[in-house]
CSV table of C-alpha atoms and ligand atoms in Angstrom, one decimal:
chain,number,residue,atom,x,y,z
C,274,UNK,CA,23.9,-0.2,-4.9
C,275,UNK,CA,27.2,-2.3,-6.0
C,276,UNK,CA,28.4,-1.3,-2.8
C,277,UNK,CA,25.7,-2.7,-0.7
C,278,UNK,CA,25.4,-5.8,-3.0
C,279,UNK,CA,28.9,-6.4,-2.7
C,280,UNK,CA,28.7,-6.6,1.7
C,281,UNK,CA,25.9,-9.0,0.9
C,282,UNK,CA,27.8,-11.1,-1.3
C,283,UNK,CA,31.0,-11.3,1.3
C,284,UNK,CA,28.3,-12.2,4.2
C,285,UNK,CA,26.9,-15.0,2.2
C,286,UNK,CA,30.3,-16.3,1.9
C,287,UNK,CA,30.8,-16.0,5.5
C,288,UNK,CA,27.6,-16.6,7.5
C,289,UNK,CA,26.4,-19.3,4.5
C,290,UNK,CA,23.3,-18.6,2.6
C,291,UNK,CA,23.0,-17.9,-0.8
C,292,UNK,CA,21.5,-14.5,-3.0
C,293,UNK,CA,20.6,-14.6,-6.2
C,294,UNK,CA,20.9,-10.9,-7.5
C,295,UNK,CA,18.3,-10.0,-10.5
C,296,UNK,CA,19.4,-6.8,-11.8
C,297,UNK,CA,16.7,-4.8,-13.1
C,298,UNK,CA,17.7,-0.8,-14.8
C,299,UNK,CA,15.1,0.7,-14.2
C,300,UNK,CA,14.9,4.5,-13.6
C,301,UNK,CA,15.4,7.5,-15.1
C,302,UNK,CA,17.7,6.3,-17.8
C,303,UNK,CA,15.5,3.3,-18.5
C,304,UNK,CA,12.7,6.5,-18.7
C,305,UNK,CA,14.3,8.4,-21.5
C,306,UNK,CA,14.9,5.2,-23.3
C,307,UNK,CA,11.2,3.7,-23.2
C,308,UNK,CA,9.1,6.3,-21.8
C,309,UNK,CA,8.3,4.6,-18.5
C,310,UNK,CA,10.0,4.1,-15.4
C,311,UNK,CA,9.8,0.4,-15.5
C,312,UNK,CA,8.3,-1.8,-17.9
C,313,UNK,CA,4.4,-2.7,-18.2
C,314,UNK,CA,5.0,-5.7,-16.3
C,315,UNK,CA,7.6,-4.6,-13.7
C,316,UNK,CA,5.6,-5.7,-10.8
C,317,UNK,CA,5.3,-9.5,-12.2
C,318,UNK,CA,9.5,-9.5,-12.5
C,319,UNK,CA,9.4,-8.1,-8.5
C,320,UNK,CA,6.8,-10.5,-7.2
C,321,UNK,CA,8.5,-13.6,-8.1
C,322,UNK,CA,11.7,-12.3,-5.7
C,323,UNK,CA,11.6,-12.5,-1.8
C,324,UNK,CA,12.6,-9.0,-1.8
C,325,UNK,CA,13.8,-5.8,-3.4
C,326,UNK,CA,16.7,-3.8,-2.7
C,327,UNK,CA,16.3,-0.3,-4.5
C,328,UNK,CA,18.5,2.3,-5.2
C,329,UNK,CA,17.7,6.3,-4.8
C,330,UNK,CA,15.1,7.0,-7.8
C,331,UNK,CA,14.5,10.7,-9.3
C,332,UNK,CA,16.8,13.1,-11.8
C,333,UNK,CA,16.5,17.0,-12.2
C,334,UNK,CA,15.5,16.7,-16.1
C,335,UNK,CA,12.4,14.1,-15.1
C,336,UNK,CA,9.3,15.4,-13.2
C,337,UNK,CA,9.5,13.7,-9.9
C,338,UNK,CA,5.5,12.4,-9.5
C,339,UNK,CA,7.1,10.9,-12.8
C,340,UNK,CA,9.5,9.3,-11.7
C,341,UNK,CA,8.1,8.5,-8.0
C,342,UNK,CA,4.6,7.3,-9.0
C,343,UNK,CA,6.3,5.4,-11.9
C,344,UNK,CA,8.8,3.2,-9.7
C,345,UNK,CA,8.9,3.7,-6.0
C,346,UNK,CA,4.7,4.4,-5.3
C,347,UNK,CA,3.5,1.4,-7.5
C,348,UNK,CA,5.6,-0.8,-5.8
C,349,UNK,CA,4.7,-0.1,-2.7
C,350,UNK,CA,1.5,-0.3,-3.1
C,351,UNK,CA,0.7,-3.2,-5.6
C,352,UNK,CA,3.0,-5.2,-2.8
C,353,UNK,CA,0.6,-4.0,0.2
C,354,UNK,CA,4.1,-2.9,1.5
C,355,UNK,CA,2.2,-1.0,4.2
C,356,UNK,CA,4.7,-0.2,6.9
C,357,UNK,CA,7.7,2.1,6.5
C,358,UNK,CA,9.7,1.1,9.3
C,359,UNK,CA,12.4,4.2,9.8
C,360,UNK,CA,15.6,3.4,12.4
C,361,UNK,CA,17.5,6.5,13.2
C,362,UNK,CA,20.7,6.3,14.9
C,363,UNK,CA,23.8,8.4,15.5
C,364,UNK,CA,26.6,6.1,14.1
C,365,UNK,CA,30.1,6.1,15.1
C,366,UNK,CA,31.6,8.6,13.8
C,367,UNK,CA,28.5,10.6,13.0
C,368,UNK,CA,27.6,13.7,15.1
C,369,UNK,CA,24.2,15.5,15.8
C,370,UNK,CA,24.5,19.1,14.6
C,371,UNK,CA,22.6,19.6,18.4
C,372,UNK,CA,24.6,20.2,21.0
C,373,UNK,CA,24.5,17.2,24.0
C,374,UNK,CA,23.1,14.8,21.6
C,375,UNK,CA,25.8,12.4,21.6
C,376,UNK,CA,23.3,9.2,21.3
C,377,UNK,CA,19.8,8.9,19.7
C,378,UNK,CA,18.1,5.9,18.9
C,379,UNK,CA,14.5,6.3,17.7
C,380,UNK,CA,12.0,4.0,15.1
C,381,UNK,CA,9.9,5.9,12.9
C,382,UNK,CA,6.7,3.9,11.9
C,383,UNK,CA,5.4,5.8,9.0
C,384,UNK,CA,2.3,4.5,7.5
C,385,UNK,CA,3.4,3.9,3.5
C,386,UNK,CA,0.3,3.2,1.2
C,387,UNK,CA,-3.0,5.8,2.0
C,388,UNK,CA,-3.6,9.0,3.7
C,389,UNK,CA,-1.7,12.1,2.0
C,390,UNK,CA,-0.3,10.4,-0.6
C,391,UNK,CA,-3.8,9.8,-2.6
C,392,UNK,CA,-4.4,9.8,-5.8
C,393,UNK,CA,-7.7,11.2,-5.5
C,394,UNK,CA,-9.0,14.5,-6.8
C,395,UNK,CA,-7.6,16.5,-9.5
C,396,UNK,CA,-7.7,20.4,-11.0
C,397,UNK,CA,-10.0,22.1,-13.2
C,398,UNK,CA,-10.2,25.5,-14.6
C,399,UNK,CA,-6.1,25.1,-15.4
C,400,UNK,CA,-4.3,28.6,-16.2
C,401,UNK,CA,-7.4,30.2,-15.0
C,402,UNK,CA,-7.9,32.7,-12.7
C,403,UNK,CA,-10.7,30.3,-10.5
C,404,UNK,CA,-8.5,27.6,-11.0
C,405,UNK,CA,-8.7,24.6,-8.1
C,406,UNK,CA,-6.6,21.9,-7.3
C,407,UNK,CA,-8.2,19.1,-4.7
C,408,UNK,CA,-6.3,16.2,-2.9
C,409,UNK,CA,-8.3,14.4,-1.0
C,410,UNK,CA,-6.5,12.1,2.3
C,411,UNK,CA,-7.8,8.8,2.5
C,412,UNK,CA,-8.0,7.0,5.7
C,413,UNK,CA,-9.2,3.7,5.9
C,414,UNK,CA,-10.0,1.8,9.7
C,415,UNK,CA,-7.7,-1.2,8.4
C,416,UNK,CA,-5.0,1.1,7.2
C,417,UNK,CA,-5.1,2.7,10.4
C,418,UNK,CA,-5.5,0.0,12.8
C,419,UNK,CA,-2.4,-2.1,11.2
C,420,UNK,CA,0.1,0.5,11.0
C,421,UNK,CA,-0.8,1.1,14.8
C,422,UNK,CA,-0.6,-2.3,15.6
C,423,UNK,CA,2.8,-2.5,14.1
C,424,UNK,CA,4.1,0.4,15.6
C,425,UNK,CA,2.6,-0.7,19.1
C,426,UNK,CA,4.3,-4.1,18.7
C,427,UNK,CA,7.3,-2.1,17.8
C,428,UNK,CA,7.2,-0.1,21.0
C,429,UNK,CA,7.0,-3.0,23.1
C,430,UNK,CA,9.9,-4.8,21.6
C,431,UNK,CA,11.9,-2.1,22.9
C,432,UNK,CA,10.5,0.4,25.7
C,433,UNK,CA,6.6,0.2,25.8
C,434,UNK,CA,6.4,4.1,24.7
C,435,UNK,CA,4.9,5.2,21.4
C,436,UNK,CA,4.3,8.5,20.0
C,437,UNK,CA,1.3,9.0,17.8
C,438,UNK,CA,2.0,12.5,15.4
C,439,UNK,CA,-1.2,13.7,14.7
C,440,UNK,CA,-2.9,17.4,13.7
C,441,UNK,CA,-6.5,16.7,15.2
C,442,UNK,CA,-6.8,20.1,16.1
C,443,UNK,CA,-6.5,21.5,12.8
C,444,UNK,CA,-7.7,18.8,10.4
C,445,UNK,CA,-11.1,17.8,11.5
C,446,UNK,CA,-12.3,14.8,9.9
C,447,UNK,CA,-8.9,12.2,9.3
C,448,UNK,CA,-6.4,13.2,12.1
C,449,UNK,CA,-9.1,12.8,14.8
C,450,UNK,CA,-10.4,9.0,13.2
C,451,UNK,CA,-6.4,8.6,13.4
C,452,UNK,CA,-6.7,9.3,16.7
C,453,UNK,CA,-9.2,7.2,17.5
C,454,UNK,CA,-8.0,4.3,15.7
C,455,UNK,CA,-4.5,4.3,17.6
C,456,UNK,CA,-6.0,4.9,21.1
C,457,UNK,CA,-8.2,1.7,20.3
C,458,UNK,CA,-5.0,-0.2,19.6
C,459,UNK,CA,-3.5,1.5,22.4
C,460,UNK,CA,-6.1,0.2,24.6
C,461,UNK,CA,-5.5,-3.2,23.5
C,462,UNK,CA,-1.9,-3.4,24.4
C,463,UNK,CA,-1.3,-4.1,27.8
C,464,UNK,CA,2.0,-1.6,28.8
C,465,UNK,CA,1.6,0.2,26.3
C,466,UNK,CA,1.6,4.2,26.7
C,467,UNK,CA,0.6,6.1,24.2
C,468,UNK,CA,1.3,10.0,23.3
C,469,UNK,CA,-0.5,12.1,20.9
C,470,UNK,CA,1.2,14.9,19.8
C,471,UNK,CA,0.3,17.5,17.2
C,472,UNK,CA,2.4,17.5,14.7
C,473,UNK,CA,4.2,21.1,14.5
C,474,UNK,CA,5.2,20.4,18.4
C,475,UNK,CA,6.5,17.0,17.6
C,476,UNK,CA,8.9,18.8,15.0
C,477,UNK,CA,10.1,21.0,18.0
C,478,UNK,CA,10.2,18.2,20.4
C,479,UNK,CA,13.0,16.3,17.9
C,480,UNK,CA,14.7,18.6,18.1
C,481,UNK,CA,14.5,20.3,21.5
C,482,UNK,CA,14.4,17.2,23.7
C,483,UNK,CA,15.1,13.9,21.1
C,484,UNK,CA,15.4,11.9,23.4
C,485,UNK,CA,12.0,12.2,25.0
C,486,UNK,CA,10.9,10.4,21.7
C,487,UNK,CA,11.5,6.5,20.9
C,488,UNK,CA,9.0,5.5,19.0
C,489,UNK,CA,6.6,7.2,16.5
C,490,UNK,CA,3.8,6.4,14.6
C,491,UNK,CA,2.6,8.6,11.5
C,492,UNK,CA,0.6,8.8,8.6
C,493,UNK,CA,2.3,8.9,5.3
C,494,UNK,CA,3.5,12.4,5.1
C,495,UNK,CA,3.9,12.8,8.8
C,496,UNK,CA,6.0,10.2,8.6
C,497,UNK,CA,8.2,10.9,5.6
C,498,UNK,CA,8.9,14.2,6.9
C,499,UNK,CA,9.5,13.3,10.6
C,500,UNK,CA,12.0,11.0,9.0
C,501,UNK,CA,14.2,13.0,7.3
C,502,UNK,CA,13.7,15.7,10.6
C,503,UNK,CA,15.0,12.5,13.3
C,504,UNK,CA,17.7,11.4,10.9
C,505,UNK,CA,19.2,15.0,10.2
C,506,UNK,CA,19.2,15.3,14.1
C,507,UNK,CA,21.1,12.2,14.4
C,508,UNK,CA,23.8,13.5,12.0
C,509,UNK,CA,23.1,12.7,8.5
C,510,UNK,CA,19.9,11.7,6.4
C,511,UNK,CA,23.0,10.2,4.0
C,512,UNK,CA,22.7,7.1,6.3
C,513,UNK,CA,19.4,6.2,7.4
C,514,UNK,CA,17.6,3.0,5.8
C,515,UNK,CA,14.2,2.5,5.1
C,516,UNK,CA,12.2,-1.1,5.0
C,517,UNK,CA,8.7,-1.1,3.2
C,518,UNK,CA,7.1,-3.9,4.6
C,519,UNK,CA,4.5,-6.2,3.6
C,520,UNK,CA,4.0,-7.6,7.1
C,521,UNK,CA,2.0,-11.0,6.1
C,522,UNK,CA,4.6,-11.3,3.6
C,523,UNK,CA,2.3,-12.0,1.3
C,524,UNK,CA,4.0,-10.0,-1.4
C,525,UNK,CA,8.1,-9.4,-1.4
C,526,UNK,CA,8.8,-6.1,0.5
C,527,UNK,CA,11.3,-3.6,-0.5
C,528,UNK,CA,14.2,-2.0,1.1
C,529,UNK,CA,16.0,1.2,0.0
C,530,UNK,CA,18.0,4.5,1.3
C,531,UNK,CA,16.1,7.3,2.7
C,532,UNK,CA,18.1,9.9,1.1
C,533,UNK,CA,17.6,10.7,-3.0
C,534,UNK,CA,19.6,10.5,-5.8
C,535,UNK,CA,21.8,13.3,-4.9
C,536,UNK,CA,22.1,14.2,-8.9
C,537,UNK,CA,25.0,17.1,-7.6
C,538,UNK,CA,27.1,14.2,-6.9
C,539,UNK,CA,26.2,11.4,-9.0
C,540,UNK,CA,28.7,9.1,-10.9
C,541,UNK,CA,31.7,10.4,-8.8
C,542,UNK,CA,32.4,7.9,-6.9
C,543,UNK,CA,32.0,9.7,-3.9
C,544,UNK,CA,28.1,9.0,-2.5
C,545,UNK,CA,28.2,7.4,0.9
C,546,UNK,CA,26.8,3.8,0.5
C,547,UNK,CA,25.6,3.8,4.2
C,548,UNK,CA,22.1,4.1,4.0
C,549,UNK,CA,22.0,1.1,1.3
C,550,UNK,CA,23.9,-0.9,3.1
C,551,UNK,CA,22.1,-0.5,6.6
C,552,UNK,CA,18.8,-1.1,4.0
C,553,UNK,CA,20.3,-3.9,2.6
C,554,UNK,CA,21.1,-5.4,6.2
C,555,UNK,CA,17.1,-5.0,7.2
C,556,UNK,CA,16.8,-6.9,4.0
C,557,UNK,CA,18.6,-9.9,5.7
C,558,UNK,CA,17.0,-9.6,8.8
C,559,UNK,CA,13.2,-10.0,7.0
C,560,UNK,CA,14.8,-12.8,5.1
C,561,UNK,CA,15.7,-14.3,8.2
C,562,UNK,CA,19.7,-13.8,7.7
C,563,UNK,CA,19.9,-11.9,11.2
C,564,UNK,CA,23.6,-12.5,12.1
C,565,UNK,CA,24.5,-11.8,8.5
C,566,UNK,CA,22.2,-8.8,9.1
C,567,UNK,CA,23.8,-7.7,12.3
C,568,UNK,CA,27.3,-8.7,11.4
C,569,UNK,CA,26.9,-6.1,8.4
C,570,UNK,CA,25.0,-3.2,10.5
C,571,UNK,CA,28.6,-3.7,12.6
C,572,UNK,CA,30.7,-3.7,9.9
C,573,UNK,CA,29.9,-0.4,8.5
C,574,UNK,CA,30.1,0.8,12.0
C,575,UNK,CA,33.2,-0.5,11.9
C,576,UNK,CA,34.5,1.2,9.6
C,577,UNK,CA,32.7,4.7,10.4
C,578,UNK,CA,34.3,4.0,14.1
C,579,UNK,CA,38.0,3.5,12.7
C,580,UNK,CA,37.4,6.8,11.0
C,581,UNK,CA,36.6,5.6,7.5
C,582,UNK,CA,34.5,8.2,6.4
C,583,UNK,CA,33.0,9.6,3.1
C,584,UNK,CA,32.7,13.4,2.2
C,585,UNK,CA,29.2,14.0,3.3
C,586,UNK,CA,30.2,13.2,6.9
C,587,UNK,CA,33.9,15.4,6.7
C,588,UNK,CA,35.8,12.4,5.3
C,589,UNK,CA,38.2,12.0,2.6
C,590,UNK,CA,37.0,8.0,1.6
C,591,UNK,CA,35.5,7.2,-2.0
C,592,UNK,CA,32.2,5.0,-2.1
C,593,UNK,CA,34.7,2.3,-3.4
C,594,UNK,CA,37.3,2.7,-0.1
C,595,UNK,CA,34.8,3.0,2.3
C,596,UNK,CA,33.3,-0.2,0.8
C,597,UNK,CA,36.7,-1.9,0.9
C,598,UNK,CA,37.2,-0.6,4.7
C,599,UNK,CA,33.3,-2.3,5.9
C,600,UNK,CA,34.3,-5.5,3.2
C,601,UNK,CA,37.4,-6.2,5.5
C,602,UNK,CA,35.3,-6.1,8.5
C,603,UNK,CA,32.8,-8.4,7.0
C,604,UNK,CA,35.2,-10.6,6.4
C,605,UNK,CA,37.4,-10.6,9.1
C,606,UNK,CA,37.7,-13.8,11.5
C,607,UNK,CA,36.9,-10.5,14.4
C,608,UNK,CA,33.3,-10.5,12.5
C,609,UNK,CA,30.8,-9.8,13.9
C,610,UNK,CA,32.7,-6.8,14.9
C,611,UNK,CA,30.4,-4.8,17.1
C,612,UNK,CA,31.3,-1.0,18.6
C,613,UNK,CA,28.6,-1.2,20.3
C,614,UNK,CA,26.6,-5.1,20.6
C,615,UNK,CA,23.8,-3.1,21.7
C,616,UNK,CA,23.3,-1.5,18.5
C,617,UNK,CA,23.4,-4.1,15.9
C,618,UNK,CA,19.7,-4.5,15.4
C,619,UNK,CA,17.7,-2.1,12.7
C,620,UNK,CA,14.3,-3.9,13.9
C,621,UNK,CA,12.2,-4.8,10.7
M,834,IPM,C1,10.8,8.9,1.0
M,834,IPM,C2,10.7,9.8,-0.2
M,834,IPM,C3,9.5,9.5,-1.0
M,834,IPM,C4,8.3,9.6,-0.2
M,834,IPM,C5,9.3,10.5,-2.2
M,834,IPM,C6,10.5,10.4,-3.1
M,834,IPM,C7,8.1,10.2,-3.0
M,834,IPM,O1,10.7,11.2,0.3
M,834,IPM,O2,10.7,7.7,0.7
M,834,IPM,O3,10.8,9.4,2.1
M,834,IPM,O4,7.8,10.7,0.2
M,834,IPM,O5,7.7,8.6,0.2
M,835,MG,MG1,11.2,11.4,2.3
């Protein structure tokens, strides 16, 4: 987090706006302290900012639905935050463990507050030899419909294509409504196609034929896995951001790394601040900073391109070097310095 906080704070400086940090602890520590994952009134403290930039959330001694449905779920949810929107790229520097994939650029539009992740149902009979566990998905037409709509608007921002994951054939009552819900959409977008594909083929087609796929639309879980799928094929899930939007902007949205809190390497100095700075530089560009956005997306290219690179991706840089190396290029009178103009956008 300092890392990404400290790009921000060089391309206020340079591109002229101002950020006022509030710096909240909360997280496992704050856990084992006080028994909760933020305080009682966390989500008041969040409201009153115009976003949230959030660090990876989870340890090994902490039950992860407690420290996921105590921090990053309630968040998302109270703030409506109802789009993840997923960028995946292969960076400079970065390769594809495929063979011939030497450029990917795909959007994942994963739907972030219903479906799998429900808190409906429960299990009875526990230790028992009949005992049940029950989830139940929840679908709604308006969760549906807007996560479509935002993924169709997506697609046609860039090349009119959208894929739709879905499991229709095998679950009988949501995946076909899904279905239903996105051709609707789909029928209202003029130019748009529109490609349902089961699910288990999709996670194939990523990786058999990538770049058949630009955009994707998916339920919650769909989504979260075909994430971490499409940014492993572009190299590295250590890098890829992820924005949780609140599209009205009604409510602050909330921006954060896709990748966890890597406890193996935690508090060595060594974690590759790549995915929060690309999520801190989708921050800027839903506040409305976009050259400051763009100028940072570059920088960290940058510095991946001059062959700055941390451990994860077969470098020998610290988290505080490789900061130093994307800092100069912030602030160099170069800046923006692009590799690649045509990349410096992370939509959102
Ligand atoms: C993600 C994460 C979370 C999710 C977990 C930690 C609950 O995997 O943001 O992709 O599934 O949403
Ligand atoms: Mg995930």
């Amino acid at each position: 987090m300092p890392a990404a906080m400290s790009c921000v704070d060089a391309l206020a400086t340079t591109h002229d706006f101002h950020i006022t940090w509030r710096h909240r602890d909360w997280g496992s520590d704050h856990y084992r302290r006080h028994g909760r994952m933020m305080p009682i009134d966390g989500i008041d403290h969040l409201a009153t900012g115009d976003a949230t930039l959030l660090g990876a959330v989870g340890a090994p001694d902490i039950p992860d639905d407690v420290t996921l449905w105590g921090l990053l779920i309630p968040i998302r949810r109270e703030f409506d935050q109802y789009v993840n929107l997923r960028p995946i790229r292969i960076l400079p520097g970065v390769s594809s463990p495929l063979t011939g994939v030497d450029q990917l650029d795909m959007v994942v539009v994963r739907e972030n507050v219903e479906g799998e992740y429900s808190e409906i149902g429960g299990r009875v009979y526990r230790g028992r030899p009949e005992e049940a566990a029950i989830q139940e998905t929840v679908f709604t037409r308006t969760g549906v419909r807007r996560i479509a709509e935002y993924a169709a608007a997506t697609a046609m921002s860039r090349c009119g294509h959208l894929v739709s994951a879905t499991k229709s054939n095998g679950i009988i009552h949501t995946m076909p409504f899904w279905d239903e819900v996105v051709a609707e959409i789909a029928a209202g977008t003029p130019g748009l196609t529109v490609e349902k594909v089961l699910i288990d083929a999709l996670a194939a087609r990523l990786v058999l034929k990538p770049h058949s796929v630009d955009v994707i639309v998916a339920s919650n879980l769909f989504g979260d896995i075909l994430s971490d799928l499409a940014a492993a094929v572009a190299g590295s899930i250590g890098v890829a951001p992820s924005a949780n939007l609140n599209p009205p902007r009604q409510h602050p949205s909330m921006f954060e790394p896709v990748h966890g809190s890597a406890p193996d390497i935690a508090g060595q100095g060594v974690a590759n601040p790549v995915g929060s700075m690309w999520a801190a530089a989708m921050m800027l560009e839903h506040l409305g900073e976009e050259a400051g956005s763009a100028a940072l997306i570059a920088a960290f290219e940058a510095a991946l391109h001059d062959g700055v690179r941390t451990r994860d991706l077969g470098g020998t840089a610290s988290t505080q070097q490789f900061t130093q190396a994307v800092l100069q290029h912030c602030t160099s009178p170069r800046n923006p310095a692009q590799p690649d103009a045509s990349h410096a956008s992370s939509g959102g």
